[in-house]
mmCIF file with all atom_site columns, C-alpha atoms in Angstrom:
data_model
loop_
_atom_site.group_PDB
_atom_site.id
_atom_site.type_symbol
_atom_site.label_atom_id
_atom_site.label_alt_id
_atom_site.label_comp_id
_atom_site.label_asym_id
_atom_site.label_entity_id
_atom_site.label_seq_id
_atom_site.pdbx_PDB_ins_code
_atom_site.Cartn_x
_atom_site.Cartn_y
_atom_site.Cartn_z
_atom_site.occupancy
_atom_site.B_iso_or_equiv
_atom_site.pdbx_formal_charge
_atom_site.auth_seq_id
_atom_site.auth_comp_id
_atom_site.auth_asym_id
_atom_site.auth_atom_id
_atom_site.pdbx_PDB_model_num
ATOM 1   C CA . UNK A 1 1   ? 119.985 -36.132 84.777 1.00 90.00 ? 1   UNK A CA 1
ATOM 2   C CA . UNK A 1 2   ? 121.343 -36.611 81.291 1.00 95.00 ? 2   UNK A CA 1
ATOM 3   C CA . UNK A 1 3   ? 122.099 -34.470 78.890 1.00 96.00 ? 3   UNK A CA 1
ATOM 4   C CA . UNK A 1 4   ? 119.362 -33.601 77.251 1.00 97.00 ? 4   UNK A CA 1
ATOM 5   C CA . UNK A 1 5   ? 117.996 -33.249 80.474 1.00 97.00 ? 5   UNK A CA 1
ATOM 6   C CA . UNK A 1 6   ? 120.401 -30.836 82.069 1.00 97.00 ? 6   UNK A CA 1
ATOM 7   C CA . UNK A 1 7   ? 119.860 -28.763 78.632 1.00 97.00 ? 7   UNK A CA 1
ATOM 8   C CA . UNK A 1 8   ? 116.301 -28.431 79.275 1.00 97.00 ? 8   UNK A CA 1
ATOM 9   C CA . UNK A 1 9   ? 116.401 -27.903 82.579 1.00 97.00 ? 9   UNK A CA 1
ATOM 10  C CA . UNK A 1 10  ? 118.787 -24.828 81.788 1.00 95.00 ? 10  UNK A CA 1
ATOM 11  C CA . UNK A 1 11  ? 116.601 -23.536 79.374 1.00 96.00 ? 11  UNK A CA 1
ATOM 12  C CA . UNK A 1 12  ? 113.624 -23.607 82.212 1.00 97.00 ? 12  UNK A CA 1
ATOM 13  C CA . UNK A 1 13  ? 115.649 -21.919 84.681 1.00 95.00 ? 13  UNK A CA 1
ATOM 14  C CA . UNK A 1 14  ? 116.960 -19.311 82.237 1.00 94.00 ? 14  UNK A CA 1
ATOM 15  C CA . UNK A 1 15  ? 112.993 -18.633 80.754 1.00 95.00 ? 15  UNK A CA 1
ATOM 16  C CA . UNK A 1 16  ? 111.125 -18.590 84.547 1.00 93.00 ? 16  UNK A CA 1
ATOM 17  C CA . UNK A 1 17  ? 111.304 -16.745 87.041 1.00 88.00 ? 17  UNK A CA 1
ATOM 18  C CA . UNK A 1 18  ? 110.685 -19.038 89.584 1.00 89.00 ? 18  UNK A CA 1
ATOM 19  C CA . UNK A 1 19  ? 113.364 -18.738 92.547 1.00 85.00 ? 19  UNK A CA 1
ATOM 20  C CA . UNK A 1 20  ? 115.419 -21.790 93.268 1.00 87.00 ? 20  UNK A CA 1
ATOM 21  C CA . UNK A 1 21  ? 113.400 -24.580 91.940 1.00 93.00 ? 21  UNK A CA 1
ATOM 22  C CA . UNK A 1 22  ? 114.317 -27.937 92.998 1.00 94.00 ? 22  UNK A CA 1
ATOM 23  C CA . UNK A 1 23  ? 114.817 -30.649 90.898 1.00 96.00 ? 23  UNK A CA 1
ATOM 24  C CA . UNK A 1 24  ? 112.602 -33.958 91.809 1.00 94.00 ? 24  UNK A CA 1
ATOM 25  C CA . UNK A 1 25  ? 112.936 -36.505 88.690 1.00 94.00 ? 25  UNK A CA 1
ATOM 26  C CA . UNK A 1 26  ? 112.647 -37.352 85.327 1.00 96.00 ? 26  UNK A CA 1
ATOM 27  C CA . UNK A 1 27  ? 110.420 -39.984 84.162 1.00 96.00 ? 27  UNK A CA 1
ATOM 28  C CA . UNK A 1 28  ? 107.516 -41.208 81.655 1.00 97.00 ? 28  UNK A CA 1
ATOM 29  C CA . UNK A 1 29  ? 104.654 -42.732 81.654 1.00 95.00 ? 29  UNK A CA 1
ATOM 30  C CA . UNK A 1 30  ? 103.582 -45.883 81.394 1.00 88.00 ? 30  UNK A CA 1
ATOM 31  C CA . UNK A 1 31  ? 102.222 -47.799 78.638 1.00 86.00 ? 31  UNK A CA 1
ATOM 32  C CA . UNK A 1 32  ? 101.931 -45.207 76.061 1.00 93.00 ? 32  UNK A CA 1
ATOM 33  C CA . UNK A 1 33  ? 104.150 -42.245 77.108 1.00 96.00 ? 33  UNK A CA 1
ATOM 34  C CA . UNK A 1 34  ? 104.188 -40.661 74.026 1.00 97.00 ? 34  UNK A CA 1
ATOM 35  C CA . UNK A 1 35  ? 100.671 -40.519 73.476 1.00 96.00 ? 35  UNK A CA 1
ATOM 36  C CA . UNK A 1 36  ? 100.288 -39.759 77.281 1.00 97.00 ? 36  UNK A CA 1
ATOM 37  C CA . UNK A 1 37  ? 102.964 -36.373 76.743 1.00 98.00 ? 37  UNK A CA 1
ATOM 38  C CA . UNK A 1 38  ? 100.850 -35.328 74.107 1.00 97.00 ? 38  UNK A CA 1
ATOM 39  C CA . UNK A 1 39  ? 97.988  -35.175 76.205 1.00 98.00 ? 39  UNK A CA 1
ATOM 40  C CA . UNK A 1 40  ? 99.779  -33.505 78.852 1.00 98.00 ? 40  UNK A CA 1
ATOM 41  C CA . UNK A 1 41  ? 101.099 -30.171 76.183 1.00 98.00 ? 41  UNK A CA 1
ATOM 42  C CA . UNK A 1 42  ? 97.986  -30.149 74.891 1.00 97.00 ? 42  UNK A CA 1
ATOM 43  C CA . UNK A 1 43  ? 96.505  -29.592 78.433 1.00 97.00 ? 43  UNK A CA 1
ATOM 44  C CA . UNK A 1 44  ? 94.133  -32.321 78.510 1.00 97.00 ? 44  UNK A CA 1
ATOM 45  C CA . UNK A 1 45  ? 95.965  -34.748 81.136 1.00 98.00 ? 45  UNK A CA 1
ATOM 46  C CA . UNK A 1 46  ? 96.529  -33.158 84.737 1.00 98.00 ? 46  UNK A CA 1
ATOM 47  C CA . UNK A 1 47  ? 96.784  -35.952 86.742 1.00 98.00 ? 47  UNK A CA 1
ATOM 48  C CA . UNK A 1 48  ? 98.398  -39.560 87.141 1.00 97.00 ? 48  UNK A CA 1
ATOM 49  C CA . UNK A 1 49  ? 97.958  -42.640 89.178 1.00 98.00 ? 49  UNK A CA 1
ATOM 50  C CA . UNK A 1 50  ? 100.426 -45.502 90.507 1.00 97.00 ? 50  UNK A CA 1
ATOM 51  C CA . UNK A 1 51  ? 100.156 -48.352 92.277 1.00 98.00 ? 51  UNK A CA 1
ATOM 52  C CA . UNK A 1 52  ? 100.832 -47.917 96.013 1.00 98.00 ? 52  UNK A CA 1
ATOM 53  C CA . UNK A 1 53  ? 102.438 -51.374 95.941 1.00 97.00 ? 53  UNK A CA 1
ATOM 54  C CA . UNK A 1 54  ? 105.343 -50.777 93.196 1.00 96.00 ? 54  UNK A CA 1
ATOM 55  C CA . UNK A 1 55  ? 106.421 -47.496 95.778 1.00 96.00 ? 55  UNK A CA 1
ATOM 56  C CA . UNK A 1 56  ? 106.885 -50.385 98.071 1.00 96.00 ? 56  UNK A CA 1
ATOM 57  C CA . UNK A 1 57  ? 108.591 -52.827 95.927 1.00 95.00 ? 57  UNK A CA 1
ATOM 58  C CA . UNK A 1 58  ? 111.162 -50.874 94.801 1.00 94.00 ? 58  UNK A CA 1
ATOM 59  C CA . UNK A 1 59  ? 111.966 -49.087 98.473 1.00 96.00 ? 59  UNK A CA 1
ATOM 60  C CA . UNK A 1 60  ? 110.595 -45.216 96.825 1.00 94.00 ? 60  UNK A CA 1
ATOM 61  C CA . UNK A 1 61  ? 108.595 -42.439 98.682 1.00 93.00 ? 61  UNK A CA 1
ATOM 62  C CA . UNK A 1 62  ? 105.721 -41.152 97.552 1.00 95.00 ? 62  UNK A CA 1
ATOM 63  C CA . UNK A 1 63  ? 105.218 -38.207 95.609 1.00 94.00 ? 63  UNK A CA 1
ATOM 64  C CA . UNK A 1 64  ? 104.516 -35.407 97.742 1.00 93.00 ? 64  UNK A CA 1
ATOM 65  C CA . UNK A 1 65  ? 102.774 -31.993 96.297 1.00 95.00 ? 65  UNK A CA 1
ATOM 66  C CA . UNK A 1 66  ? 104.037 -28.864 95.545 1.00 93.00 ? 66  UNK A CA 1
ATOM 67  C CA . UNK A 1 67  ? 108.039 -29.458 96.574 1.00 91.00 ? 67  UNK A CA 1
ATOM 68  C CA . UNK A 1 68  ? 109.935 -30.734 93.449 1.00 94.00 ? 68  UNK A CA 1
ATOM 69  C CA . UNK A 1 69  ? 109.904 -29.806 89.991 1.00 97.00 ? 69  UNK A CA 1
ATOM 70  C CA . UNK A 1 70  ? 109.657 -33.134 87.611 1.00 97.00 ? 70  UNK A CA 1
ATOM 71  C CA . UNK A 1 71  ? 110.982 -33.478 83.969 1.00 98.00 ? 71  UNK A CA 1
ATOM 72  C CA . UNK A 1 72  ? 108.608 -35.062 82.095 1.00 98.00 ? 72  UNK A CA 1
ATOM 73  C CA . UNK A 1 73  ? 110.008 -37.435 79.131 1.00 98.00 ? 73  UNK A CA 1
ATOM 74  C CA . UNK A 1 74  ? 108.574 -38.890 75.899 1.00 97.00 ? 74  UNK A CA 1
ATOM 75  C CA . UNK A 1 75  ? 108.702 -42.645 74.994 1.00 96.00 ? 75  UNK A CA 1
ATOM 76  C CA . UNK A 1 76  ? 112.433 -41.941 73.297 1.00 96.00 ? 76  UNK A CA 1
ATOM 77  C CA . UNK A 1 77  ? 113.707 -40.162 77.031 1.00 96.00 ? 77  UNK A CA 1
ATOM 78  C CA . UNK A 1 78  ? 113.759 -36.667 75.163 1.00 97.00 ? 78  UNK A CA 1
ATOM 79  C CA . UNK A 1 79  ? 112.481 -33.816 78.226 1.00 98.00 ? 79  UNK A CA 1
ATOM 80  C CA . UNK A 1 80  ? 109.093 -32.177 77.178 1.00 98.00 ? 80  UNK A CA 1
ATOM 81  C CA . UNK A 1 81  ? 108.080 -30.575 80.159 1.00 98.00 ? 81  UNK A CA 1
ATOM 82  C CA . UNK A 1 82  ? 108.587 -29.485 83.891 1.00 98.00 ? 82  UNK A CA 1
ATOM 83  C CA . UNK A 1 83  ? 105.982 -30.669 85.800 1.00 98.00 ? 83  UNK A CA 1
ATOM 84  C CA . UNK A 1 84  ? 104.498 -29.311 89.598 1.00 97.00 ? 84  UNK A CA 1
ATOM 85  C CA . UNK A 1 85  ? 102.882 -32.251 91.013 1.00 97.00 ? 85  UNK A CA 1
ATOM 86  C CA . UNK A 1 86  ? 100.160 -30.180 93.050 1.00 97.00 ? 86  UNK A CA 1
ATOM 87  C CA . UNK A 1 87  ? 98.150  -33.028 95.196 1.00 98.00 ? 87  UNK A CA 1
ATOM 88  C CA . UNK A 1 88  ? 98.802  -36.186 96.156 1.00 98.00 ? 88  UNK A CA 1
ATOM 89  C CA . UNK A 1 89  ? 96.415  -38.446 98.273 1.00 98.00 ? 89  UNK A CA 1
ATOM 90  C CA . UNK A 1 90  ? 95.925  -42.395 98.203 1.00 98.00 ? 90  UNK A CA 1
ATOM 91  C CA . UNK A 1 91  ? 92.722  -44.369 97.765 1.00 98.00 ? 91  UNK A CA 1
ATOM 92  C CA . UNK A 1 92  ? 91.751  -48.034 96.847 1.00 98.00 ? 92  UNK A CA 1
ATOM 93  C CA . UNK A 1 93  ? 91.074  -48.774 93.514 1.00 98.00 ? 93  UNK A CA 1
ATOM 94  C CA . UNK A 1 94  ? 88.023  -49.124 93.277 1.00 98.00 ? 94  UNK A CA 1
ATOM 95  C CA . UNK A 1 95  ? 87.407  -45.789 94.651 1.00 98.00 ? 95  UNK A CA 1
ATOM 96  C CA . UNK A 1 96  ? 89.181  -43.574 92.385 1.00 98.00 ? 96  UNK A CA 1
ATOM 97  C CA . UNK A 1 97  ? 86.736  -40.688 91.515 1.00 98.00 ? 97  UNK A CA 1
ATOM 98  C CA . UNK A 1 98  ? 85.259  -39.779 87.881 1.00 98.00 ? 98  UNK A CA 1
ATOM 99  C CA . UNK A 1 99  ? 86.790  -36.706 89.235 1.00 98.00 ? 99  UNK A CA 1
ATOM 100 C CA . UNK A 1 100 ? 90.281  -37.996 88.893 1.00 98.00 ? 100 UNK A CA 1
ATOM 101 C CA . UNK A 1 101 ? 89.563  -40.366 85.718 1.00 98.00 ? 101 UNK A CA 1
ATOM 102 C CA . UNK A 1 102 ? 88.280  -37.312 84.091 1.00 98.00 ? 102 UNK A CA 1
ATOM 103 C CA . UNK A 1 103 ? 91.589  -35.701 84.948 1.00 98.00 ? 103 UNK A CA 1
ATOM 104 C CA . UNK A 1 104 ? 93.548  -38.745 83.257 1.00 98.00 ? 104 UNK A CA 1
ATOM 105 C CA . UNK A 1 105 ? 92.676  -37.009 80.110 1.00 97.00 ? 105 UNK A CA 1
ATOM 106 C CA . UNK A 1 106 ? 92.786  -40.810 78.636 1.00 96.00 ? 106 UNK A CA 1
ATOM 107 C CA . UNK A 1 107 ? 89.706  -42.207 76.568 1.00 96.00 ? 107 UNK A CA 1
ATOM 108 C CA . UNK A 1 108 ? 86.299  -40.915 76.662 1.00 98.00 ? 108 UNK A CA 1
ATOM 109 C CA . UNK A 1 109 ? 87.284  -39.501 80.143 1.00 97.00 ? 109 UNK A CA 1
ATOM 110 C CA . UNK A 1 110 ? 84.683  -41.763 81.916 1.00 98.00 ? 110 UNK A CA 1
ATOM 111 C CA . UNK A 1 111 ? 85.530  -43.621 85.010 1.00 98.00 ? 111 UNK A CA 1
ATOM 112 C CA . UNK A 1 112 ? 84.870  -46.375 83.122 1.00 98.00 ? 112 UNK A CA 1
ATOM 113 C CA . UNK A 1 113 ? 87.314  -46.339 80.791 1.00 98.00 ? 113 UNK A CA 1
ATOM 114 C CA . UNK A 1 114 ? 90.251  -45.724 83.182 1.00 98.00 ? 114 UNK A CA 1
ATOM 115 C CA . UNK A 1 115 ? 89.035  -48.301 85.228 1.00 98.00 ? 115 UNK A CA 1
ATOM 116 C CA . UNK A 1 116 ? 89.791  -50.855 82.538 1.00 98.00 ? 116 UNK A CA 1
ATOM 117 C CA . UNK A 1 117 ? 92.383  -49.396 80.837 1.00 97.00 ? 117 UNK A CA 1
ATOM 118 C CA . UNK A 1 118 ? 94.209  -49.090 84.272 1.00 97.00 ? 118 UNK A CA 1
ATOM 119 C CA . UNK A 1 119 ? 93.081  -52.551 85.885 1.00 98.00 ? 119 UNK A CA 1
ATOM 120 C CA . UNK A 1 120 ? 94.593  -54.342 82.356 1.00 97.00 ? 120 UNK A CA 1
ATOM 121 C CA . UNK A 1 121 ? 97.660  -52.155 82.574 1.00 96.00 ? 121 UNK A CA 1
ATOM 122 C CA . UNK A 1 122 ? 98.004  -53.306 85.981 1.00 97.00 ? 122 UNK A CA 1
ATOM 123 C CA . UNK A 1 123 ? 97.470  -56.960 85.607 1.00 97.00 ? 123 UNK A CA 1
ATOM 124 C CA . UNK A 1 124 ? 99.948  -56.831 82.795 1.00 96.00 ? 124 UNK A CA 1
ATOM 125 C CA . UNK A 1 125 ? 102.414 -54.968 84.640 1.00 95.00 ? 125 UNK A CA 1
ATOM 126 C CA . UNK A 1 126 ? 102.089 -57.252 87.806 1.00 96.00 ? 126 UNK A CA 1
ATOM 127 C CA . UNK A 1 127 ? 102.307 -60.695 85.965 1.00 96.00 ? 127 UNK A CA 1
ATOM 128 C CA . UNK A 1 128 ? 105.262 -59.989 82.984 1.00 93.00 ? 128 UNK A CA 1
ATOM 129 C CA . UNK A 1 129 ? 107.574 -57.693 84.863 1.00 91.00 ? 129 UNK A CA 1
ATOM 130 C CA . UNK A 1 130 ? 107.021 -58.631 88.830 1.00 93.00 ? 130 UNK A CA 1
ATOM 131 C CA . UNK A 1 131 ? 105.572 -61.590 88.509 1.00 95.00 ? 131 UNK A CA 1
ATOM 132 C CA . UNK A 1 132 ? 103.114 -61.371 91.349 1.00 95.00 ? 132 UNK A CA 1
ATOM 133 C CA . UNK A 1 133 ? 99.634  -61.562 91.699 1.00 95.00 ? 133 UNK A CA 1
ATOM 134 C CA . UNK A 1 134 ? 98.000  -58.378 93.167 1.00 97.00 ? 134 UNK A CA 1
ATOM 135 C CA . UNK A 1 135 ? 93.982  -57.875 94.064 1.00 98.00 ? 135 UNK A CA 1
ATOM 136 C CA . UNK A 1 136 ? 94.042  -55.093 91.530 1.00 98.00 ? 136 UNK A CA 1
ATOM 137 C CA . UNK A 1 137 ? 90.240  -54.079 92.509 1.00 97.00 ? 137 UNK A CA 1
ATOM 138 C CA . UNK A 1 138 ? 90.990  -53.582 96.432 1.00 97.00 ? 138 UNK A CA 1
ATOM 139 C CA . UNK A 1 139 ? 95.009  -52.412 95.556 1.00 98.00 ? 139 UNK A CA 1
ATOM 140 C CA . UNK A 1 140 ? 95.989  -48.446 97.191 1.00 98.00 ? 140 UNK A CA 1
ATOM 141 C CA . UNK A 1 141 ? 95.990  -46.476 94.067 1.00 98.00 ? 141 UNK A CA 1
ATOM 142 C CA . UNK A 1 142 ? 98.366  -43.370 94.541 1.00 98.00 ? 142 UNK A CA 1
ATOM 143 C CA . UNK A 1 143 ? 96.786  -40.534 92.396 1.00 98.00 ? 143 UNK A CA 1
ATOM 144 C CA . UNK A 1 144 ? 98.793  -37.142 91.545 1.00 98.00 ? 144 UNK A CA 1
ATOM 145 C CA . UNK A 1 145 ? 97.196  -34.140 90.223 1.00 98.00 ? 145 UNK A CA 1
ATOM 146 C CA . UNK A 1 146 ? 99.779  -31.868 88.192 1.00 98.00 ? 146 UNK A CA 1
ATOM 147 C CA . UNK A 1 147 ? 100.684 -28.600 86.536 1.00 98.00 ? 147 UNK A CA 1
ATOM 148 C CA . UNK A 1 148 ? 102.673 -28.336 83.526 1.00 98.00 ? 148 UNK A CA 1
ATOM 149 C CA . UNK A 1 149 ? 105.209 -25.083 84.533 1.00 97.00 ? 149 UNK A CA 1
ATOM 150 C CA . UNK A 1 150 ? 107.737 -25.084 81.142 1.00 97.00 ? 150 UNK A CA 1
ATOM 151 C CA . UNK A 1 151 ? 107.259 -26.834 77.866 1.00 95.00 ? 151 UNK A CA 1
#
């Protein structure tokens, strides 16, 4: 944690009453995280999805649910909220749920729309910063459901 970090975390611990939390990580999303935080504080965005693959890549576990308390960061690193992720489960692409788009928060909420939002986000990601080609449509999709605790 940096600074800022270990500031807000203070603050949480001082303004909750929850009993020994434990710290997981800090991080942001993807792509947009700004815009992405603000849908989070506003309530509108309770869940998340990764690709199963980069877990892989980069030697990480998998989230698990309702163990770790997450700081959640804006584009510019600055902590704006503590996160419980509260499910966890893994499914192909292509079979992510309107359920869990509609969760996203992102767009029109349709399945849809965070089918192509994701699948370009994807293909970006894979071909600029790994540079490898993945089959996007047929890839393990890890998707997080969450619970904002302290903003």
């Amino acid at each position: 944690m940096n600074e800022k970090e270990v500031v807000f975390w203070k603050r949480f611990l001082k303004d909750t009453e929850i009993k020994t939390p434990v710290f997981g990580e800090s991080w942001a999303f993807g792509g947009s995280p700004d815009e992405l935080a603000h849908l989070v504080l506003q309530g509108k965005k309770t869940a998340t999805a990764s690709a199963k693959i980069e877990y892989e890549w980069c030697n990480e576990a998998l989230p698990k649910a309702n163990e770790y308390y997450d700081i959640l960061l804006d584009g510019n690193g600055n902590p704006v909220a503590i996160l419980m992720t509260t499910k966890v489960y893994v499914t192909p692409f292509n079979q992510v749920s309107s359920e869990h788009a509609h969760k996203e928060g992102e767009g029109d909420l349709s399945l849809a729309y965070w089918r192509d939002a994701h699948y370009k986000f994807w293909k970006d990601l894979f071909q600029n910063h790994y540079h490898k080609q993945v089959d996007i449509e047929n890839m393990d999709v890890v998707c997080e459901e969450f619970k904002v605790v302290y903003q």
